[in-house]
mmCIF file of C-alpha atoms and ligand atoms in Angstrom:
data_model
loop_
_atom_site.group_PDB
_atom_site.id
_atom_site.type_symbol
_atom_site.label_atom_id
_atom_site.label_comp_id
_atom_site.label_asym_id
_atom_site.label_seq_id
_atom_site.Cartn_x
_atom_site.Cartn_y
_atom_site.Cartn_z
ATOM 1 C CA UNK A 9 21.281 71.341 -12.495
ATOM 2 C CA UNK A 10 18.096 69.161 -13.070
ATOM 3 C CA UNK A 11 18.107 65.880 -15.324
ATOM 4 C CA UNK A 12 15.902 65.899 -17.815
ATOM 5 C CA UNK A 13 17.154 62.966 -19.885
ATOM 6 C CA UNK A 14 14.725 60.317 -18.104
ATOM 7 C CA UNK A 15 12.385 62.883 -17.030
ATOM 8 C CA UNK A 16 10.059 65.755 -18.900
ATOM 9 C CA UNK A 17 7.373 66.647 -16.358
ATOM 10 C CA UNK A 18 9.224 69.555 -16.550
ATOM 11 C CA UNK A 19 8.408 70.610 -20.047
ATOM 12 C CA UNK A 20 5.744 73.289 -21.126
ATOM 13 C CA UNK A 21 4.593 73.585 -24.850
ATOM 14 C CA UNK A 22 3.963 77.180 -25.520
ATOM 15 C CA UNK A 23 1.351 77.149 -27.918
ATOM 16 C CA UNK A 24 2.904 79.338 -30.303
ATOM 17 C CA UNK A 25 4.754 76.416 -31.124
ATOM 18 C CA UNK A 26 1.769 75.030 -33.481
ATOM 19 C CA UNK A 27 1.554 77.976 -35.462
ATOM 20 C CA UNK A 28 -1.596 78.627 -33.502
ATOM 21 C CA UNK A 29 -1.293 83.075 -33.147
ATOM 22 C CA UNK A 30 -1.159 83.650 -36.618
ATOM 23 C CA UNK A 31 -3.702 83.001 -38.334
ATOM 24 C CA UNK A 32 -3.560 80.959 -40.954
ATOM 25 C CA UNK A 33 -0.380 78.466 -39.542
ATOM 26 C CA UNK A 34 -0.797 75.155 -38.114
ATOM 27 C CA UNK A 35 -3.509 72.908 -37.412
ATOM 28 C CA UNK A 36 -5.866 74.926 -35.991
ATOM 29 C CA UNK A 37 -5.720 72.714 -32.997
ATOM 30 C CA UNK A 38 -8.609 74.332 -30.236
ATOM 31 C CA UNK A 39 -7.121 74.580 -26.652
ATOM 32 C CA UNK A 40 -8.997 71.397 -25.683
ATOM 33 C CA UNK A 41 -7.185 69.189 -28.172
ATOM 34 C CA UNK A 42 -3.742 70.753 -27.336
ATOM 35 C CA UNK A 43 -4.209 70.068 -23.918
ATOM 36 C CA UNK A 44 -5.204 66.212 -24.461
ATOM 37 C CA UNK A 45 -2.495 65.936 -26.729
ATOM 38 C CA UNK A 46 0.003 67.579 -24.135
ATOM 39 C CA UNK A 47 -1.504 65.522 -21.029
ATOM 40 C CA UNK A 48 -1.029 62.210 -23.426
ATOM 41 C CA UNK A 49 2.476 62.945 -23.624
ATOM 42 C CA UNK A 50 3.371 63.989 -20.053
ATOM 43 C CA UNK A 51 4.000 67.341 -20.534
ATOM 44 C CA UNK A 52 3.716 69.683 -16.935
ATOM 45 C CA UNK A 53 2.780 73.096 -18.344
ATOM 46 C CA UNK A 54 1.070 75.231 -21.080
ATOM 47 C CA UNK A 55 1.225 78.430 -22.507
ATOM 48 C CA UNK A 56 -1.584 79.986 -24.218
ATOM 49 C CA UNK A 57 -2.030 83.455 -25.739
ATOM 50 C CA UNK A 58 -4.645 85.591 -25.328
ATOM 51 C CA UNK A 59 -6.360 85.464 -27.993
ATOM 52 C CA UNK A 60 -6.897 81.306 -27.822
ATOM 53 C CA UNK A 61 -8.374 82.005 -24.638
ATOM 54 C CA UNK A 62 -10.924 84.812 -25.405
ATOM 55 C CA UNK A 63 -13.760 84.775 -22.434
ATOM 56 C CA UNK A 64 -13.218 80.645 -21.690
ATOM 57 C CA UNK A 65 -10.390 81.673 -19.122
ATOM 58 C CA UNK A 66 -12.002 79.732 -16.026
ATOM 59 C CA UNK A 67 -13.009 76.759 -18.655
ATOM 60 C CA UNK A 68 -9.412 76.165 -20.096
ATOM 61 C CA UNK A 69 -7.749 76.706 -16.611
ATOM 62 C CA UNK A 70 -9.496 74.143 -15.344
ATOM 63 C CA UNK A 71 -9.491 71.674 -17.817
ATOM 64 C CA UNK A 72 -5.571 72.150 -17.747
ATOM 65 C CA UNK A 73 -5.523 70.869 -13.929
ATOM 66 C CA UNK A 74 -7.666 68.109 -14.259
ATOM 67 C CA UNK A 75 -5.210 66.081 -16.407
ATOM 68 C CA UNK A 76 -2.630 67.018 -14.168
ATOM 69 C CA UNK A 77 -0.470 69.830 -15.721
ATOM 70 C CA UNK A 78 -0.138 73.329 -14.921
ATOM 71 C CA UNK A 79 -0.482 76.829 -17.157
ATOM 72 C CA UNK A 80 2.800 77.203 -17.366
ATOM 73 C CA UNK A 81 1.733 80.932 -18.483
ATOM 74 C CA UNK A 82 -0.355 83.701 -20.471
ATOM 75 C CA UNK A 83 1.012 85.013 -23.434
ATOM 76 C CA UNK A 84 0.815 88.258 -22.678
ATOM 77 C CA UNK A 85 -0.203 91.973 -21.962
ATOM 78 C CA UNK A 86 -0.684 94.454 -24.997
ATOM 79 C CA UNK A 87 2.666 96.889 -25.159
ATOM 80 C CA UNK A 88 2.845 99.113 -22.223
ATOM 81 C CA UNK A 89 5.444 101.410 -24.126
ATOM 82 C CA UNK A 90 5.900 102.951 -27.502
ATOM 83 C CA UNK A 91 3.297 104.163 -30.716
ATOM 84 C CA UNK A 92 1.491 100.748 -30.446
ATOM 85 C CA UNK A 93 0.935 101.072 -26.002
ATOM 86 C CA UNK A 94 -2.764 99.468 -24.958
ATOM 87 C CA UNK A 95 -4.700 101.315 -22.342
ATOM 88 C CA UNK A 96 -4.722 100.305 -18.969
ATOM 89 C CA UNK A 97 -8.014 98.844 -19.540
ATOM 90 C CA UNK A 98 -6.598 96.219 -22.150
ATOM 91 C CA UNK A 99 -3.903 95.429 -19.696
ATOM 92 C CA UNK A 100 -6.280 94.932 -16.956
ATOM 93 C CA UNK A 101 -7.781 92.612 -19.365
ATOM 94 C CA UNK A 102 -4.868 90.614 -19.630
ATOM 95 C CA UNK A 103 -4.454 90.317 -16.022
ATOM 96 C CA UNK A 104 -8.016 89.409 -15.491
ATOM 97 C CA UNK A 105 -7.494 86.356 -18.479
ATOM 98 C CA UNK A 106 -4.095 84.798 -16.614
ATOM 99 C CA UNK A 107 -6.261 85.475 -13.235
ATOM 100 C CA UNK A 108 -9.338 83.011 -15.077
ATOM 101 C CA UNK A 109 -6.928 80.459 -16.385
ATOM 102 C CA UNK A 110 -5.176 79.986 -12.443
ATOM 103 C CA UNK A 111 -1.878 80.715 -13.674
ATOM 104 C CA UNK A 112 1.093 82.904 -12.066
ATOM 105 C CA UNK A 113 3.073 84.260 -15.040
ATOM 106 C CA UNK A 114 2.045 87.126 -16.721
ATOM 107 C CA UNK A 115 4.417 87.767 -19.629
ATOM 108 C CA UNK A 116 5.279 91.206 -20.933
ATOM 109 C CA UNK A 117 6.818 92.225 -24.326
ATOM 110 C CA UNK A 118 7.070 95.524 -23.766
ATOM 111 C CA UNK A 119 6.878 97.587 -26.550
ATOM 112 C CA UNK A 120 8.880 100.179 -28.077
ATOM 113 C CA UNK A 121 10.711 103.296 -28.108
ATOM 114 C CA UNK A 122 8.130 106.226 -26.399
ATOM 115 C CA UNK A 123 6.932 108.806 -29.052
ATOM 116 C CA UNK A 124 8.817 112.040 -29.085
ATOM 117 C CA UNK A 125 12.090 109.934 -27.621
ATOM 118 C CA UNK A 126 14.992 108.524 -28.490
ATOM 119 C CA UNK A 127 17.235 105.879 -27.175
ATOM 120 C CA UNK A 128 15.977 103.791 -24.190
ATOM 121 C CA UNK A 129 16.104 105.491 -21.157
ATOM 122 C CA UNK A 130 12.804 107.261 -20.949
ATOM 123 C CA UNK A 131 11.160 104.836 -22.463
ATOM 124 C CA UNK A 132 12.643 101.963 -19.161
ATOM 125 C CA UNK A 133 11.027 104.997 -17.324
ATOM 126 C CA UNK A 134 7.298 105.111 -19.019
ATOM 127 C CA UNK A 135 7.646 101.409 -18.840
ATOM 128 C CA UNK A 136 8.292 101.179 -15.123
ATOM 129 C CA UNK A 137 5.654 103.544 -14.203
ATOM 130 C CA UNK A 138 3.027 101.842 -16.638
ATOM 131 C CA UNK A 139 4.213 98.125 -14.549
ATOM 132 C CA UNK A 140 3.982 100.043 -11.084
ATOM 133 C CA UNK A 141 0.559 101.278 -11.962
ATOM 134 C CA UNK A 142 -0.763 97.866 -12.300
ATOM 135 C CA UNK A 143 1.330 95.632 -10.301
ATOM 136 C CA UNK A 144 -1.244 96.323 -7.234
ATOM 137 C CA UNK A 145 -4.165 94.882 -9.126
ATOM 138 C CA UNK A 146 -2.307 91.728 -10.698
ATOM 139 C CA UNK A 147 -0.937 90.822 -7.016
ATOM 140 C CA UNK A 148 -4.221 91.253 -5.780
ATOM 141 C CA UNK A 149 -5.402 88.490 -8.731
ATOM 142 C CA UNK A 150 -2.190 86.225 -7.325
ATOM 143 C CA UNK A 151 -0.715 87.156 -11.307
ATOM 144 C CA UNK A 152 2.941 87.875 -11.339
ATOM 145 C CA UNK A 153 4.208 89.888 -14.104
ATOM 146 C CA UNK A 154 7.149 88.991 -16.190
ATOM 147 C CA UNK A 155 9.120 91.196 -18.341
ATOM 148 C CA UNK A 156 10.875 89.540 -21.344
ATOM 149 C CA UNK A 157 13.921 91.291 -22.558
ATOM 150 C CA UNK A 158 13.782 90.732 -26.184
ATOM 151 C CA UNK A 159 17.088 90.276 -28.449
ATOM 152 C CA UNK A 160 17.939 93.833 -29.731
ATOM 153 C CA UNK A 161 17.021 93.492 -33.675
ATOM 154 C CA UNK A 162 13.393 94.318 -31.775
ATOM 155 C CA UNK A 163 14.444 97.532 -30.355
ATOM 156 C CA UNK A 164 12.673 99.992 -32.086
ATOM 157 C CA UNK A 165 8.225 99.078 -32.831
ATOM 158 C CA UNK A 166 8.904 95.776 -29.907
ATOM 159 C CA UNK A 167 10.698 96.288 -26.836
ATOM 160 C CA UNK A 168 12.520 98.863 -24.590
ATOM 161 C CA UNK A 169 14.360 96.274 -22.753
ATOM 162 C CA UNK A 170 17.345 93.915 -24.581
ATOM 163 C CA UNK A 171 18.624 92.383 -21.708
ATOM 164 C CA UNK A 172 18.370 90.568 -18.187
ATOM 165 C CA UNK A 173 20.222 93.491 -16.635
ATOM 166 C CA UNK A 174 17.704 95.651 -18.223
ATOM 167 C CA UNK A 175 14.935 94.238 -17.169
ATOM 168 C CA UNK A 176 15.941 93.874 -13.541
ATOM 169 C CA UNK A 177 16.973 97.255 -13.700
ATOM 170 C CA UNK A 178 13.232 98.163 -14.355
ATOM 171 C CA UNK A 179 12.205 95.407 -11.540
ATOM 172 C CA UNK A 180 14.112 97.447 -9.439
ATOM 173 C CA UNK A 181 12.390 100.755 -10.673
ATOM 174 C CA UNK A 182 9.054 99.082 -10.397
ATOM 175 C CA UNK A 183 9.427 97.284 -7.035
ATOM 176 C CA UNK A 184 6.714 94.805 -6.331
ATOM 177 C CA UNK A 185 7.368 91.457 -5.131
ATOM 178 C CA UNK A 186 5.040 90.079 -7.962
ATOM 179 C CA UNK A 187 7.500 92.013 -10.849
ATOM 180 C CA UNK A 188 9.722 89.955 -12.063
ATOM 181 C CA UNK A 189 11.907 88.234 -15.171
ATOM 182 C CA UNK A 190 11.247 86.036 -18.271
ATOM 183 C CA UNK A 191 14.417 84.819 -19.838
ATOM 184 C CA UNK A 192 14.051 82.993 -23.396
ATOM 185 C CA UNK A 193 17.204 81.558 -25.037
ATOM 186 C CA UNK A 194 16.181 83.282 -27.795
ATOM 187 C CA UNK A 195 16.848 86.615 -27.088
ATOM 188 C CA UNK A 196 19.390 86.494 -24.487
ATOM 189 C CA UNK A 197 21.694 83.616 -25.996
ATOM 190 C CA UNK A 198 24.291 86.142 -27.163
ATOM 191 C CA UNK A 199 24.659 87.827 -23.983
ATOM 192 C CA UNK A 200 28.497 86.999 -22.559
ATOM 193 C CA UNK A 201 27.271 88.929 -18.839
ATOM 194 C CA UNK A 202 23.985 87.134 -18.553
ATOM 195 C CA UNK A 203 25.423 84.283 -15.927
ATOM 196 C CA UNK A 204 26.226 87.405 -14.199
ATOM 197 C CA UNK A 205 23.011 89.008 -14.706
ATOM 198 C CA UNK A 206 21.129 86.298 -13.907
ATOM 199 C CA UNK A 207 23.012 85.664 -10.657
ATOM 200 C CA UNK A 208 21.875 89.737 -10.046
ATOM 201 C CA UNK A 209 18.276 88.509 -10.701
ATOM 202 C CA UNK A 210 18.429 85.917 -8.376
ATOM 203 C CA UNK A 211 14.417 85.298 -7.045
ATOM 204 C CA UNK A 212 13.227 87.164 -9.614
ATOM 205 C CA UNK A 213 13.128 85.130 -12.579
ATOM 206 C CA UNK A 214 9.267 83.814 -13.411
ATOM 207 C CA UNK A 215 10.006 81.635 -16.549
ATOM 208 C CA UNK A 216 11.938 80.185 -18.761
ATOM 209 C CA UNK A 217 11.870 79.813 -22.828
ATOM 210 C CA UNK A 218 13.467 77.187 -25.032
ATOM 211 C CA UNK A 219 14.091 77.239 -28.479
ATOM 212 C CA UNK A 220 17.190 77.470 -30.281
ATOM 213 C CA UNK A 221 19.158 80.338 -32.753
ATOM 214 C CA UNK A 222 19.561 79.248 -36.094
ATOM 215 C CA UNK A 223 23.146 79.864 -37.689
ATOM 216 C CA UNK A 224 21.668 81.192 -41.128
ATOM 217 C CA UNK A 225 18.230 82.502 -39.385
ATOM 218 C CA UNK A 226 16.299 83.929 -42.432
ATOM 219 C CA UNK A 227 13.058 85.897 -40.374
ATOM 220 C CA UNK A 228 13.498 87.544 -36.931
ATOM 221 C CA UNK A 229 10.539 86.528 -36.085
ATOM 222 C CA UNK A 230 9.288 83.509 -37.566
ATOM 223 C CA UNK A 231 12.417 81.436 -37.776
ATOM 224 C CA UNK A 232 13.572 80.420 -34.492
ATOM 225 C CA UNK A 233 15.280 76.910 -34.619
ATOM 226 C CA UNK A 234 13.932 73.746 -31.999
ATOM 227 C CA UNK A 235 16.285 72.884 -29.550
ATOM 228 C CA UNK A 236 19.833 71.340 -30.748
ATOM 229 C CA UNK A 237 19.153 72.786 -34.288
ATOM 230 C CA UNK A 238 20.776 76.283 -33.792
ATOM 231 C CA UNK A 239 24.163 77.450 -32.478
ATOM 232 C CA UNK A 240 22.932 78.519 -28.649
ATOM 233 C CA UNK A 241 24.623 76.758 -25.754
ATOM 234 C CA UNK A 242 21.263 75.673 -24.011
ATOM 235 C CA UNK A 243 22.856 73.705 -21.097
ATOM 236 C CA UNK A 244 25.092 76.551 -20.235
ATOM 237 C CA UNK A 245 22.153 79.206 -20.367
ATOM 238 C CA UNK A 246 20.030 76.669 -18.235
ATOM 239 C CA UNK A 247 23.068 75.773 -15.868
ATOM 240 C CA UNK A 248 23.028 79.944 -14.958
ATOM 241 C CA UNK A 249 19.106 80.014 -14.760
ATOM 242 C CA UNK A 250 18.887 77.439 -12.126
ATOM 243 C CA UNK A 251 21.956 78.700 -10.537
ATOM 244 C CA UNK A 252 19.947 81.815 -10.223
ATOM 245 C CA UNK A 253 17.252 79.859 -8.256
ATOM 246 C CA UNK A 254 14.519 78.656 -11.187
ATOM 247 C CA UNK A 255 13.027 75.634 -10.407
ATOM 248 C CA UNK A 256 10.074 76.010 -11.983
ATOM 249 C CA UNK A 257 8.735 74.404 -16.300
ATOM 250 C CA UNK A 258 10.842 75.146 -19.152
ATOM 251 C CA UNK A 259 8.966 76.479 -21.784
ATOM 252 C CA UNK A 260 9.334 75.341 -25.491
ATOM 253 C CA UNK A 261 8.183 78.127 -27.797
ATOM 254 C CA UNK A 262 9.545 77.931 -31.946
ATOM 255 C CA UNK A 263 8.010 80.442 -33.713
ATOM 256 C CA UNK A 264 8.804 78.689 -36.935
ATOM 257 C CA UNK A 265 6.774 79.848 -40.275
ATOM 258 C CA UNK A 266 8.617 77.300 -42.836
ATOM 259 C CA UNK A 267 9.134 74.769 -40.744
ATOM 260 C CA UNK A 268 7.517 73.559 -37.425
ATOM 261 C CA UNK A 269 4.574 74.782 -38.154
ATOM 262 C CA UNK A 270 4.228 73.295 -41.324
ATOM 263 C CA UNK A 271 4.508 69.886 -39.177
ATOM 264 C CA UNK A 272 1.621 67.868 -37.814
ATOM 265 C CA UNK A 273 1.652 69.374 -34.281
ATOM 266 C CA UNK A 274 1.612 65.631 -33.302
ATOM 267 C CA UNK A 275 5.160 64.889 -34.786
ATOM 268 C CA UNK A 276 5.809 68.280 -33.429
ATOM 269 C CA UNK A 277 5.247 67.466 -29.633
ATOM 270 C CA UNK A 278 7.130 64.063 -29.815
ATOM 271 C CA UNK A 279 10.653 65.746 -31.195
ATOM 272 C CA UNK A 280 9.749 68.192 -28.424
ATOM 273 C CA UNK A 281 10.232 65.440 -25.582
ATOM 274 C CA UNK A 282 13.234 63.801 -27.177
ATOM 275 C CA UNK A 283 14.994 67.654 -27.633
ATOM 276 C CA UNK A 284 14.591 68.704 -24.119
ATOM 277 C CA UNK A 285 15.388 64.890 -22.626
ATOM 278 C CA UNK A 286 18.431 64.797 -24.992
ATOM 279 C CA UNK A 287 19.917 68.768 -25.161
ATOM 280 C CA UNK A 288 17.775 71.146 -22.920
HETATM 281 ZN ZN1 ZN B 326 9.608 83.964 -24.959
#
């Protein structure tokens, strides 16, 4: 297992992290001043979401790898299951916008249960065949695709897939080298198989999300804890990650409505570094 405690070139801010996708949370930081604030620091990676990026792609990408760090990743295609699906031209979009910004990992929150079904099942199948349909044209753009099992609470308007198994069981549905796994310690912290699972998922596993579960969480959403505030065993989840063969940034990414983002991002990105050296 890597040491981080004298070391965070590992670490990737996901932007969400600043309260920058919802409008009207953080600081309002543009890309360009998240990035010098991240290069300053020593982060490796960034996240962005789509909608930061809007047409700058190339621009952003670029400015990223001259001070040095990576995009760790794009935040992420619209749903490719349930009432609230995109077309295939929005995901193309998507693709095209991690393809600009230079970056490998393509995340995917799936979306939800397929209208007219119930349970899972046929909706792991619409979202296998809706992967497998444009797999071919994000390999071709050198853009892996990473599905992101989400904690179950989401099942329902979010996500079709709740775990690691269940996403590699749609990896293996799907089968393109460039389809594979994001695992955040958010969703998958509960999950007494997933050293198991992740062992299963070996090679396939594209990134990696830190955070932390809150004991008394009070929004699903917009409450997630920062690392060492919550109740998750982040060393243990990590310890089966890289035992499954990730090498690659850890991601921060603290949705946090009443707290974190009510920080100055600055103060934000320091406790950051001193989490992850100290108990990521
Ligand atoms: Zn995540």
């Amino acid at each position: 297992m890597r040491d981080f405690s004298t070391d965070h070139s590992a670490l990737a801010l996901n932007t969400a992290t600043l309260g920058h996708n919802l409008d009207g949370y953080g600081a309002g930081w543009s890309p360009e001043q998240v990035i010098d604030a991240c290069a300053a620091r020593g982060y490796g990676g960034i996240t962005f979401w789509q909608r930061e990026i809007g047409a700058r792609a190339v621009e952003i990408g670029e400015r990223v790898r001259a001070t040095g760090m990576q995009v760790a990743g794009l935040c992420r295609t619209p749903y490719l299951t349930g009432a609230d699906a995109g077309t295939d031209d929005e995901i193309k979009a998507s693709i095209d916008t991690a393809a600009g910004l230079g970056t490998g990992v393509l995340t995917i929150v799936t979306g939800g249960t397929e209208p007219g079904t119930k349970g899972m099942l046929e909706s792991q199948k619409r979202l296998a065949e809706r992967v497998a349909a444009h797999a071919g044209y994000a390999a071709d753009r050198r853009v892996n695709l990473a599905l992101e099992p989400l904690n179950p609470m989401f099942g329902g308007d979010r996500t079709c897939i709740f775990t690691v198994r269940d996403a590699l069981n749609v990896c293996e549905m799907v089968g393109a080298d460039n389809v594979g796994i994001a695992v955040d310690v958010y969703h998958v912290w509960w999950d007494t198989t997933l050293p198991e699972s992740l062992m299963a998922a070996r090679g396939k596993i594209l990134g990696y999300h830190l955070c932390d579960w809150l004991e008394n969480t009070t929004d699903m959403l917009l409450d997630r804890g920062m690392m060492g505030d919550g109740v998750a065993d982040l060393k243990s989840i990590r310890s089966a990650v890289e035992a499954a063969g990730y090498t690659g940034l850890c991601e921060v990414e603290v949705f946090s409505e009443n707290n974190w983002w009510k920080c100055q991002p600055e103060k934000t990105l320091d406790v950051i570094i001193e989490r992850f050296r100290m108990l990521s």
